[in-house]
Coordinates of C-alpha atoms and ligand atoms in Angstrom, one line a residue:
X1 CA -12.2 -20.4 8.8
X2 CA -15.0 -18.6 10.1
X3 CA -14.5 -14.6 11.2
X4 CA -17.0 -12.4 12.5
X5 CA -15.2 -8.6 12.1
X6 CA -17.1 -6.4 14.6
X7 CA -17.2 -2.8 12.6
X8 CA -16.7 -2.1 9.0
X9 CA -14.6 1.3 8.7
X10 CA -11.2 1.5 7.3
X11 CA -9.7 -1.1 9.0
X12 CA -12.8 -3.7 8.9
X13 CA -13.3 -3.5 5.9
X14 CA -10.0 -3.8 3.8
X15 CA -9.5 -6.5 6.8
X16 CA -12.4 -8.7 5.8
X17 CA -11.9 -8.4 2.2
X18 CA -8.3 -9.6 2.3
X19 CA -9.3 -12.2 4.9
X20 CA -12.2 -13.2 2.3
X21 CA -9.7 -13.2 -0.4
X22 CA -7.3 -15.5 1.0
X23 CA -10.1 -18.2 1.4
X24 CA -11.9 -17.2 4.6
X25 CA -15.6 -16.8 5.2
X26 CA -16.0 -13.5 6.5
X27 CA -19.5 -11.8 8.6
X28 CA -18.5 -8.4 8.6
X29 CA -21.2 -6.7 10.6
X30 CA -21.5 -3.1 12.3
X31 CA -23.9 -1.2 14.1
X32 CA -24.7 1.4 11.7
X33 CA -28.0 0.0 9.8
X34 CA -27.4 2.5 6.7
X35 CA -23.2 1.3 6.4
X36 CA -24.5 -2.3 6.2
X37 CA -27.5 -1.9 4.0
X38 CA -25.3 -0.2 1.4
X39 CA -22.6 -2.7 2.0
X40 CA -25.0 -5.7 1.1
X41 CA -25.8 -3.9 -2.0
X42 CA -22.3 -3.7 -3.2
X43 CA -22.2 0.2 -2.2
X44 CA -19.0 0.5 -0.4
X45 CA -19.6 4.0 2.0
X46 CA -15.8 4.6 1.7
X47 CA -13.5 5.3 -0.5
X48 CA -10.1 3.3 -0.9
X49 CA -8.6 2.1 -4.1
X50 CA -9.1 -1.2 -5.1
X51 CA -11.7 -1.8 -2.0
X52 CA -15.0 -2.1 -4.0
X53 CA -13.7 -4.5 -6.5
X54 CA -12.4 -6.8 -3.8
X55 CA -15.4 -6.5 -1.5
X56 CA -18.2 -7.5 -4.7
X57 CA -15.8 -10.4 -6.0
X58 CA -15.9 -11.7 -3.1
X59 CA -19.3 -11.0 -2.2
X60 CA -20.3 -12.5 -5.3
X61 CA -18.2 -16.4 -4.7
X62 CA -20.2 -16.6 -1.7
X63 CA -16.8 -15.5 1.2
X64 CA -18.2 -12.0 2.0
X65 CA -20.8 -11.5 4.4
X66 CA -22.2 -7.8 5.7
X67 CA -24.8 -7.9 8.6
X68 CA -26.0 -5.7 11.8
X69 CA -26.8 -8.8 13.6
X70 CA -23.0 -9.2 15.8
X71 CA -24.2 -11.4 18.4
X72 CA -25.6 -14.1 15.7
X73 CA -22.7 -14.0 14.2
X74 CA -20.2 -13.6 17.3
X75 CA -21.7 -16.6 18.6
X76 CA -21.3 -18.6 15.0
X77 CA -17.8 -18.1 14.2
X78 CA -14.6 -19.5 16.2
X79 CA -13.0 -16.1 15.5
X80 CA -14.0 -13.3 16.4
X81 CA -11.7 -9.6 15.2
X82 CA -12.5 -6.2 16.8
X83 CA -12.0 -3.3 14.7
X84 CA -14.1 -0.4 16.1
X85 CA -13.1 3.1 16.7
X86 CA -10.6 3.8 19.3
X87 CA -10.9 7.8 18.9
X88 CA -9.5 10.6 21.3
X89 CA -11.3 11.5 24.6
X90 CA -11.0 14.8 25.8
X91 CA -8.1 13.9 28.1
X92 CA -6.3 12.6 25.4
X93 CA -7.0 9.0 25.9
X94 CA -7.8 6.4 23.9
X95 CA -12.5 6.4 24.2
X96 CA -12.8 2.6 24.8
X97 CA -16.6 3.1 24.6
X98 CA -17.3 1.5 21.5
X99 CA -14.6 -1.3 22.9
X100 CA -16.8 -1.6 26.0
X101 CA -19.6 -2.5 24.0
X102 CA -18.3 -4.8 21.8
X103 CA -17.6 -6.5 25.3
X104 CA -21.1 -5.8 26.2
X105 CA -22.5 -8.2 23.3
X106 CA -19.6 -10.7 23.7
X107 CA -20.5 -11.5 27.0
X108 CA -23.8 -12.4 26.1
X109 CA -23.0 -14.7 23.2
X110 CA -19.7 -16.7 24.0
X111 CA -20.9 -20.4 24.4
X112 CA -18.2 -21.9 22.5
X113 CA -14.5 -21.4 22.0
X114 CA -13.7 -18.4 20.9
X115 CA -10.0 -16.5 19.9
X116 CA -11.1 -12.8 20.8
X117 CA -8.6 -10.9 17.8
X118 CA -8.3 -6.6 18.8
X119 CA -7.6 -5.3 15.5
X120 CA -8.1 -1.4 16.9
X121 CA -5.8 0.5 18.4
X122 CA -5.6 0.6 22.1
X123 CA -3.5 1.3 25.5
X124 CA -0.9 -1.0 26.8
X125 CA -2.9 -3.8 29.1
X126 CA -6.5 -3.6 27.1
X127 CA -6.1 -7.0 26.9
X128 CA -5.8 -8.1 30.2
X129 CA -8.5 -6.0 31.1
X130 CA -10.9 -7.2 28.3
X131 CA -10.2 -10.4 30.0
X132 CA -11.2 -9.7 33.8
X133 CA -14.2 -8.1 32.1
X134 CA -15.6 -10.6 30.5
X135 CA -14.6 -12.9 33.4
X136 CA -16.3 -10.4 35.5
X137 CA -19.7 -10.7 33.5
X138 CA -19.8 -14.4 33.7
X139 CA -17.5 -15.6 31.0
X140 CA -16.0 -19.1 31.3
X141 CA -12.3 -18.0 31.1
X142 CA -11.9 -21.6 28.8
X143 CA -13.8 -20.6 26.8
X144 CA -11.9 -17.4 25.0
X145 CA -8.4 -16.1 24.3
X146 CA -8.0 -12.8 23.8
X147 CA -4.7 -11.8 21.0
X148 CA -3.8 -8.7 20.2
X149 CA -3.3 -8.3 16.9
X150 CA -2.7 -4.4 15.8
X151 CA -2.7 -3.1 12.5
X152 CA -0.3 -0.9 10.2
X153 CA -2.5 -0.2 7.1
X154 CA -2.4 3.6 5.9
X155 CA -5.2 5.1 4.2
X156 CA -5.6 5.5 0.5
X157 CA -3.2 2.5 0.4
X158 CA -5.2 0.0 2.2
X159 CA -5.6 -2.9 0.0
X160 CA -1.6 -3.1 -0.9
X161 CA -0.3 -2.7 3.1
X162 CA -2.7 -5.9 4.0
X163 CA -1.9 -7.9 1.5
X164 CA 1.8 -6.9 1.4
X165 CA 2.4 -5.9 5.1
X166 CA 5.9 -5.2 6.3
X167 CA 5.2 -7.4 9.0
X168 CA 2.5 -9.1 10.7
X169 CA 2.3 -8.6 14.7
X170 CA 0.6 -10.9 17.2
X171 CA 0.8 -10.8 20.8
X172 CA -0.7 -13.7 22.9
X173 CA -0.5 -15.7 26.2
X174 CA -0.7 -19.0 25.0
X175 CA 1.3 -19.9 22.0
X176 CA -1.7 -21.5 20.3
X177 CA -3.5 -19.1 19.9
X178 CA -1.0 -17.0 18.3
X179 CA -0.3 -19.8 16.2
X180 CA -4.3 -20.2 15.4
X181 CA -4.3 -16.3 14.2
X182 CA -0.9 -17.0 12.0
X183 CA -2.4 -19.2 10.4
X184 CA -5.6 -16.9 9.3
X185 CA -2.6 -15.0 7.1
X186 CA -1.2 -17.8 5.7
X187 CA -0.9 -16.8 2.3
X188 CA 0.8 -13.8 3.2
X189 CA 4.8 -13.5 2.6
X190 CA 5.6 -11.6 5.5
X191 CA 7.5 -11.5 8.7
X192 CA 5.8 -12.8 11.9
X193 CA 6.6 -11.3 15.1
X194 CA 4.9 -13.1 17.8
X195 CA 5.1 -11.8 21.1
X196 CA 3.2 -11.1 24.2
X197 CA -0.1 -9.0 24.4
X198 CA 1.1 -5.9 26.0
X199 CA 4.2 -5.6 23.5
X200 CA 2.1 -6.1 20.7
X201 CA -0.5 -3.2 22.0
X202 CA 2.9 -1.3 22.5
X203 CA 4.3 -1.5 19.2
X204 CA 1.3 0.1 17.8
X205 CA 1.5 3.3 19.5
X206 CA 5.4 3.3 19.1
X207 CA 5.1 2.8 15.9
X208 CA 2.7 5.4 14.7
X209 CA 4.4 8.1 17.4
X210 CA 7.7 7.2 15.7
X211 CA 6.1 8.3 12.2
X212 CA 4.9 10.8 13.6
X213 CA 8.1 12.2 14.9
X214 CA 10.1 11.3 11.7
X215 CA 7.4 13.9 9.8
X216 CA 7.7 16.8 12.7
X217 CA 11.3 16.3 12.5
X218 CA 11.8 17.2 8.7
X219 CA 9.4 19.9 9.0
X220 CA 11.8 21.7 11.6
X221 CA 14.5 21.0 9.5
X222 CA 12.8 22.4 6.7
X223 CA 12.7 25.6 8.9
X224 CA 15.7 25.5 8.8
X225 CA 16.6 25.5 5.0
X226 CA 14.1 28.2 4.8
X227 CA 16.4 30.3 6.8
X228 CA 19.5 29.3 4.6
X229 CA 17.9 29.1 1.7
X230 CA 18.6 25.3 1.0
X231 CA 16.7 22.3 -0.5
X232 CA 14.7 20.3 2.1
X233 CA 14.0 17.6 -0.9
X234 CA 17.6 17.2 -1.3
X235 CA 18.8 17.3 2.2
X236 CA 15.6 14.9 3.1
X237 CA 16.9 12.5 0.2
X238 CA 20.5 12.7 1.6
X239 CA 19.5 11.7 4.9
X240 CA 17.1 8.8 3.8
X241 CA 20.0 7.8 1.7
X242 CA 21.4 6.0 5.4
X243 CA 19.5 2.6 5.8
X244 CA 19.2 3.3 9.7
X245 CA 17.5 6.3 9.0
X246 CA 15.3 5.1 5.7
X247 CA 13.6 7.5 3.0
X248 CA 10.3 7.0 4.0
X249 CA 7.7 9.0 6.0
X250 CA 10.7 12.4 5.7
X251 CA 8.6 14.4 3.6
X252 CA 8.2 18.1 4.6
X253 CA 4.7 19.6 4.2
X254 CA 1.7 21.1 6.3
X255 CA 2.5 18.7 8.8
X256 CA 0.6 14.6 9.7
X257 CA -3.6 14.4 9.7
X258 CA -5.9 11.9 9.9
X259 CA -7.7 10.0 12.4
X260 CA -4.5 7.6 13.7
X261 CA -1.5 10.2 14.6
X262 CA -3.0 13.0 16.2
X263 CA -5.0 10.8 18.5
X264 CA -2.1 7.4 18.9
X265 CA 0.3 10.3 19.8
X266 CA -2.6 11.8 22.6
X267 CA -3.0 8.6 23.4
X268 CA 0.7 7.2 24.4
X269 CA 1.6 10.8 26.3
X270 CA -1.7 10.3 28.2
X271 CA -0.4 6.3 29.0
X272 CA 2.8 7.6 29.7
X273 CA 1.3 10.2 32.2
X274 CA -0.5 8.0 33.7
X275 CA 2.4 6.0 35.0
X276 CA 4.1 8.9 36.1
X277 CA 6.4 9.6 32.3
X278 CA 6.8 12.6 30.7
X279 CA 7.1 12.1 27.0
X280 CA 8.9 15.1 26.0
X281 CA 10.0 14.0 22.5
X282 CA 6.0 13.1 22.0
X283 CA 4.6 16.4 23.2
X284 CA 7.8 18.3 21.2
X285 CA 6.2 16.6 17.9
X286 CA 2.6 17.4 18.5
X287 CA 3.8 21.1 19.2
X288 CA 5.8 21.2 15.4
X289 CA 2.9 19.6 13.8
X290 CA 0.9 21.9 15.2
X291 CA 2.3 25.0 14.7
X292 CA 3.2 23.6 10.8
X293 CA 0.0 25.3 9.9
X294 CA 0.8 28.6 11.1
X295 CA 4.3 28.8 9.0
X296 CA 2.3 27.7 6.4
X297 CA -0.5 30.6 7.2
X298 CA 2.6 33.3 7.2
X299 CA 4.2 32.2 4.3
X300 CA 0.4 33.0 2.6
X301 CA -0.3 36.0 4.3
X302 CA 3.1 37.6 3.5
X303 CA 2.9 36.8 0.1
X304 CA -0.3 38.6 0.1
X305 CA 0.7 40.8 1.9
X306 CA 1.4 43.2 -1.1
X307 CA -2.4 42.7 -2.8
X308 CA -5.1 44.9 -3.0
X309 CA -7.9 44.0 0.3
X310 CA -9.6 40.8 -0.2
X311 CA -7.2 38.9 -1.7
X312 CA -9.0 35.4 -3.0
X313 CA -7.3 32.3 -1.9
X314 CA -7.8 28.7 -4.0
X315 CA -7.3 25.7 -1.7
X316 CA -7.0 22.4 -3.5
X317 CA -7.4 19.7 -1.5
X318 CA -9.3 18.7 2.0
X319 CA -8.8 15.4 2.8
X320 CA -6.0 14.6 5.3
X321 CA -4.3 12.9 2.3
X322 CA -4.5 11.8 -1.2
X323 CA -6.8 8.5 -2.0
X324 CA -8.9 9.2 1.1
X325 CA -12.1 10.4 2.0
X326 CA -11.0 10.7 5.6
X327 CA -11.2 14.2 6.3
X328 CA -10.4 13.6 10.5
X329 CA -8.0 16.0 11.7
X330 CA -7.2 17.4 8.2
X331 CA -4.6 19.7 8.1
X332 CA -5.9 21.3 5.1
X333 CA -9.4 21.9 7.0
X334 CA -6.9 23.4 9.8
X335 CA -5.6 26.1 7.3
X336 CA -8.9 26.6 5.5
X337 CA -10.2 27.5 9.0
X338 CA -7.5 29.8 10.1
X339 CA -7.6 31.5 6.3
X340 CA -11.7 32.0 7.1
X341 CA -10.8 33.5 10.4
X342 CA -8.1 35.8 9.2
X343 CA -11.1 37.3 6.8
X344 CA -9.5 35.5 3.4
X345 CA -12.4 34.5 1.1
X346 CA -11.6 30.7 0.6
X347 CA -12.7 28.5 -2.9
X348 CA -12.0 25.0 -2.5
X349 CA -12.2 21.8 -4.5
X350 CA -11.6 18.1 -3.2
X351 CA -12.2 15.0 -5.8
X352 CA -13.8 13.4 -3.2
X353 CA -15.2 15.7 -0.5
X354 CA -16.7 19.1 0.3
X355 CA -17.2 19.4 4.1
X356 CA -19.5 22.5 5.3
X357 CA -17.3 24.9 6.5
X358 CA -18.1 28.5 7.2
X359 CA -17.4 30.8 4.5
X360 CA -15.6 28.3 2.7
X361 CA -17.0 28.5 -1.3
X362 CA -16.9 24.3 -2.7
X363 CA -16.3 24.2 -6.4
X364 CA -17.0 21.8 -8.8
X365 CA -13.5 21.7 -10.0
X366 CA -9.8 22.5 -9.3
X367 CA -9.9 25.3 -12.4
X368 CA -13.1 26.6 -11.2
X369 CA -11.7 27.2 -8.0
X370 CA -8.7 29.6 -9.2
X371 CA -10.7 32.0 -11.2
X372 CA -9.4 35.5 -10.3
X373 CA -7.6 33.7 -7.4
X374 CA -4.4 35.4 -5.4
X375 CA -3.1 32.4 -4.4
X376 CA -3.4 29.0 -4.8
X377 CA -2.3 26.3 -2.0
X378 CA -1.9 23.0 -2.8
X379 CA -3.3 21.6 0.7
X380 CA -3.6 17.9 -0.5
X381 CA -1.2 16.2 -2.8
X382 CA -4.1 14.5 -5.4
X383 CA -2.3 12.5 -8.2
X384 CA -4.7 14.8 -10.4
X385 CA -3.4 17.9 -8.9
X386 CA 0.2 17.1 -9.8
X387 CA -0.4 16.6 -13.6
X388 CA -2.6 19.7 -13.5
X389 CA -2.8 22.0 -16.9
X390 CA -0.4 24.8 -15.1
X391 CA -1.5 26.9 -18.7
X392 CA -4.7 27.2 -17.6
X393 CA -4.2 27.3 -14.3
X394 CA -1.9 30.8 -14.8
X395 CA -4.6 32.2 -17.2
X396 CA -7.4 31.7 -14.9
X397 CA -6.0 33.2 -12.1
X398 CA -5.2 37.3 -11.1
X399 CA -1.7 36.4 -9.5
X400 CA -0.1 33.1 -10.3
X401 CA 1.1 32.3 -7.0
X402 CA 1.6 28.7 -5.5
X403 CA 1.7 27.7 -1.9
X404 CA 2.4 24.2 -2.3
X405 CA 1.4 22.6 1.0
X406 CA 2.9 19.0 0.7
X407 CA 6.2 19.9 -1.4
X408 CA 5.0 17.6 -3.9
X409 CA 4.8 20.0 -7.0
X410 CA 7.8 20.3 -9.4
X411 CA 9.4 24.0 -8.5
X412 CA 11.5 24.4 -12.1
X413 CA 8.0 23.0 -14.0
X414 CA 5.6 25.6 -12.4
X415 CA 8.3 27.9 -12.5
X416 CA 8.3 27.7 -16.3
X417 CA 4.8 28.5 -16.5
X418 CA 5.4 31.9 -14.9
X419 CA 4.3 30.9 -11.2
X420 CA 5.8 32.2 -7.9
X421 CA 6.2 28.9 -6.2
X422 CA 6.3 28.8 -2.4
X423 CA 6.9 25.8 -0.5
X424 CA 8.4 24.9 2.7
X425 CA 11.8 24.7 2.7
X426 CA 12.1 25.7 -0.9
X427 CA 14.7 28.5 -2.1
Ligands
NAD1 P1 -13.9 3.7 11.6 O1 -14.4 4.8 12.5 O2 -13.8 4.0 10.2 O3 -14.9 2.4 11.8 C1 -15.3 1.9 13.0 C2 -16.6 1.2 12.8 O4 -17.0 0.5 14.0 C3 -17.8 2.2 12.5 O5 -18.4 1.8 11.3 C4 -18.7 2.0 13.7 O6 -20.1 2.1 13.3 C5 -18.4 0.6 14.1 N1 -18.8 0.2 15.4 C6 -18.7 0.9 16.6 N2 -19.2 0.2 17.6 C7 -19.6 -1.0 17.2 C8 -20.2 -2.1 17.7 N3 -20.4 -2.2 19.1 N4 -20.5 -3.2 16.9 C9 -20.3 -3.1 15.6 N5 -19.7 -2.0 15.0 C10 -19.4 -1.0 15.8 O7 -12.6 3.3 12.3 P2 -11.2 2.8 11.6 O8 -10.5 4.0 10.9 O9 -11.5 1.6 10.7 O10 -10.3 2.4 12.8 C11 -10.7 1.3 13.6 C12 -9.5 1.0 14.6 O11 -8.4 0.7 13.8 C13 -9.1 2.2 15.4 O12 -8.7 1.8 16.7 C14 -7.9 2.8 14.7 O13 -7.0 3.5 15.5 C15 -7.3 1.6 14.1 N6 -6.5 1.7 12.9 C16 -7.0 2.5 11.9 C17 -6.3 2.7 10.7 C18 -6.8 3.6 9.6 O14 -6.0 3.8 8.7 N7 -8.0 4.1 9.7 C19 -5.1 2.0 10.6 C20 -4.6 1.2 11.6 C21 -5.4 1.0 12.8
UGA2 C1 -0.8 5.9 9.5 C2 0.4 4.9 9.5 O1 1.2 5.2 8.4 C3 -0.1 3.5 9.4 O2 0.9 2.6 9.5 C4 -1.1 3.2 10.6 O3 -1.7 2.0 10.5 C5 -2.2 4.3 10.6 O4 -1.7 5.6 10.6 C6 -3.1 4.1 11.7 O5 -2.7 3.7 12.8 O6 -4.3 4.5 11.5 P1 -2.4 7.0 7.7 O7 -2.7 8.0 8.8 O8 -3.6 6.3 7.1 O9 -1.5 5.8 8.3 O10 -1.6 7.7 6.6 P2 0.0 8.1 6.4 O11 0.4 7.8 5.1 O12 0.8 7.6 7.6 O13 -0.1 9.7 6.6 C7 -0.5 10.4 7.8 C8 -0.3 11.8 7.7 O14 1.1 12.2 7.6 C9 -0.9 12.5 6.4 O15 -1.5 13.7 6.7 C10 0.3 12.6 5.5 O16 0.1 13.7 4.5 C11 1.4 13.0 6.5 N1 2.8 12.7 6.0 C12 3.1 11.4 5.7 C13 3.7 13.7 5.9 O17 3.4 14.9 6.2 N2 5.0 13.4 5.5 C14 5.4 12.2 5.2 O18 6.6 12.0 4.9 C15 4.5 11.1 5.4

């Protein structure tokens, strides 16, 4: 088959790679000129593991296309799979601007059949709407089916959730052309769940909101083994032990980032809202994630508490999480910030990034970042972090404390080495 993919970020472009892959011929095209020139030159501008090599192997057998020219290519292929931004407004909403002008283009160029795929994230009934638009600017309603198609991938893993999804979700009014978007992922051993538009648009934001609460709920039961001095890891592993409750996605740390739960959770209370629903569990998890910083910020500060002034702090780690470069709604950036503004001189190193942030010192690496430190938190859980030479690490730095941010560290092994380890949840 034919697909034009309309943007080439996360989603867009592990999509079109996998879709390549399987056998498609895939026109990946975007509005940024400098995204695509790098793309046709086998420079992929993000970073996710196992991406690149997909992309240039299938670049190379002639599957994998990269372009700024959408409409050309809108109006060339049968299928046609949205996967621009749907970030937050100020309200909380999901910004459909970049949705609306996807629509702009598509109502210029549809001349033939066309099944209209919505790969981003968006409110309950975008569908139906995208529909009376394009009707509204002149579109033969015979001509396109719009199916909702929303996807699960998580960052840093990208590659493995599309080609080894846990299941593949497509919501459509007519059963063919559900059956026509199937049949794009047929090499894929999944489940299927096909279903109507609004559902499918549903299960999105359900979904993510769901993970979102599983994460705010462990962290305010870590709380709670911090006030009786129990194990989070082993009440966490206790309680994923229960196959309606599952292991996954009940790890305690500085709270969820990135660019999907902060703004899918905004997004569904601001749905909800609008219909007249108060989502109290929904706003109840933003408020935990939210203030997961803060106990975080406390437990530094007290441990500091006994240092001379001007205690340094180390921060390893800014991305939102390990085997990203997504650095949207980072909770590690969040505590940098609030370290800055409580006066703490910060050094930070990130394998990947090194956003500008005031008064916050970028190092070229994690050792260089401890020297004469007070503290070091562990703000990102980095395989290379983990496997770090604690030796070192101890010698370099004044006081050998550890904040570790995402519990991910091995207490009784830094222990050994003579740290203080501090984590949430931790006795
Ligand atoms: P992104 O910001 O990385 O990429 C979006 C791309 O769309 C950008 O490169 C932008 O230039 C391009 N774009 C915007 N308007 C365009 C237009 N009119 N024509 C062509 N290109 C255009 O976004 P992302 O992280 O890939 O997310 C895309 C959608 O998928 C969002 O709705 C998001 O919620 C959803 N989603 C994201 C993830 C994730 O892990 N990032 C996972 C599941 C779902
Ligand atoms: C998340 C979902 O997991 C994907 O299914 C979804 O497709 C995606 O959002 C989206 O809609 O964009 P992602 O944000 O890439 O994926 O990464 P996750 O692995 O879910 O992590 C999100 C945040 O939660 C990270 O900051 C991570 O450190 C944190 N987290 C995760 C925890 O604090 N504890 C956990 O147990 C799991």
């Amino acid at each position: 088959m034919d697909i034009c993919i309309i943007g080439a970020g996360y989603v867009g472009l592990t999509t079109a790679a996998v879709l390549a892959d399987i056998g498609h011929t895939v026109y990946c095209t975007d509005v940024d000129e400098d995204k695509i020139s790098k793309l046709q030159q086998g420079i992929i501008p993000i970073y996710e593991p196992g991406l690149t090599e997909m992309i240039t192997e299938n670049q190379d057998r002639g599957k994998l296309f990269f372009d700024t020219d959408s409409e050309r290519y809108m109006a060339a292929c049968p299928f046609i799979m949205i996967a621009v931004g749907t970030p937050s407004a100020k309200n909380g909403s999901a910004d459909m601007v970049y949705v609306k002008g996807v629509i702009a283009v598509l109502s210029q160029t549809i001349r033939s059949p066309k099944v209209i795929i919505m790969k981003s994230t968006v409110p309950p009934g975008t569908a139906d709407w995208m529909e009376a638009e394009l009707q509204g600017q002149g579109v033969d309603k015979r001509l396109f089916e719009i199916v909702s198609n929303p996807e699960f991938l998580r960052e840093g893993t990208a590659i493995e959730d599309t080609v080894h999804p846990d299941r593949i979700v497509i919501g459509a009014k007519q059963s063919e052309a559900a059956m026509k978007v199937r049949e794009l992922y047929h090499t894929l051993q999944t489940q299927f769940l096909i279903t109507d538009r609004l559902e499918a648009e549903l299960i999105k934001y359900a979904s993510n909101a769901f993970l979102a609460t599983k994460i705010s709920f462990i962290n305010e039961i870590a709380r709670i083994c911090d006030a009786y001095s129990a194990d989070i890891m082993e009440v966490s592993k206790g309680i994923g032990m229960d196959q309606r409750i599952g292991a996954k996605f009940l790890h305690a740390g500085l709270g969820y980032g990135g660019s999907c739960f902060p703004k899918d959770v905004n997004a569904l209370n601001y749905v909800a809202r609008a219909k007249g629903i108060k989502l109290n569990l929904v706003q109840a998890v933003k408020k935990v994630n939210r203030s997961q910083v803060d106990i975080y910020l406390n437990k530094i500060t007290h441990s500091l508490g006994k240092r001379s002034n001007k205690p340094k702090i180390a921060v390893w780690g800014a991305t939102f999480k390990e085997n990203t470069d997504d650095i949207r709604y980072s909770q590690a950036i969040a505590l940098m910030k609030k370290l800055v503004r409580k006066g703490y001189p910060v050094y930070a190193y990130d394998p990947l990034v090194s956003p500008k942030l005031s008064s916050v010192v970028w190092c070229s690496n994690p050792y260089e970042a401890v020297e004469q430190a007070d503290i070091l938190v562990l703000a990102t859980a980095w395989p290379a972090f983990l496997k770090a030479d604690w030796y070192k690490v101890k010698a370099l730095m004044k006081h050998p404390v550890i904040v570790d941010g995402r519990n991910c560290l091995d207490k009784s092994t830094v222990e050994k080495y003579g740290f203080e380890y501090i984590g949430v949840g931790r006795p």
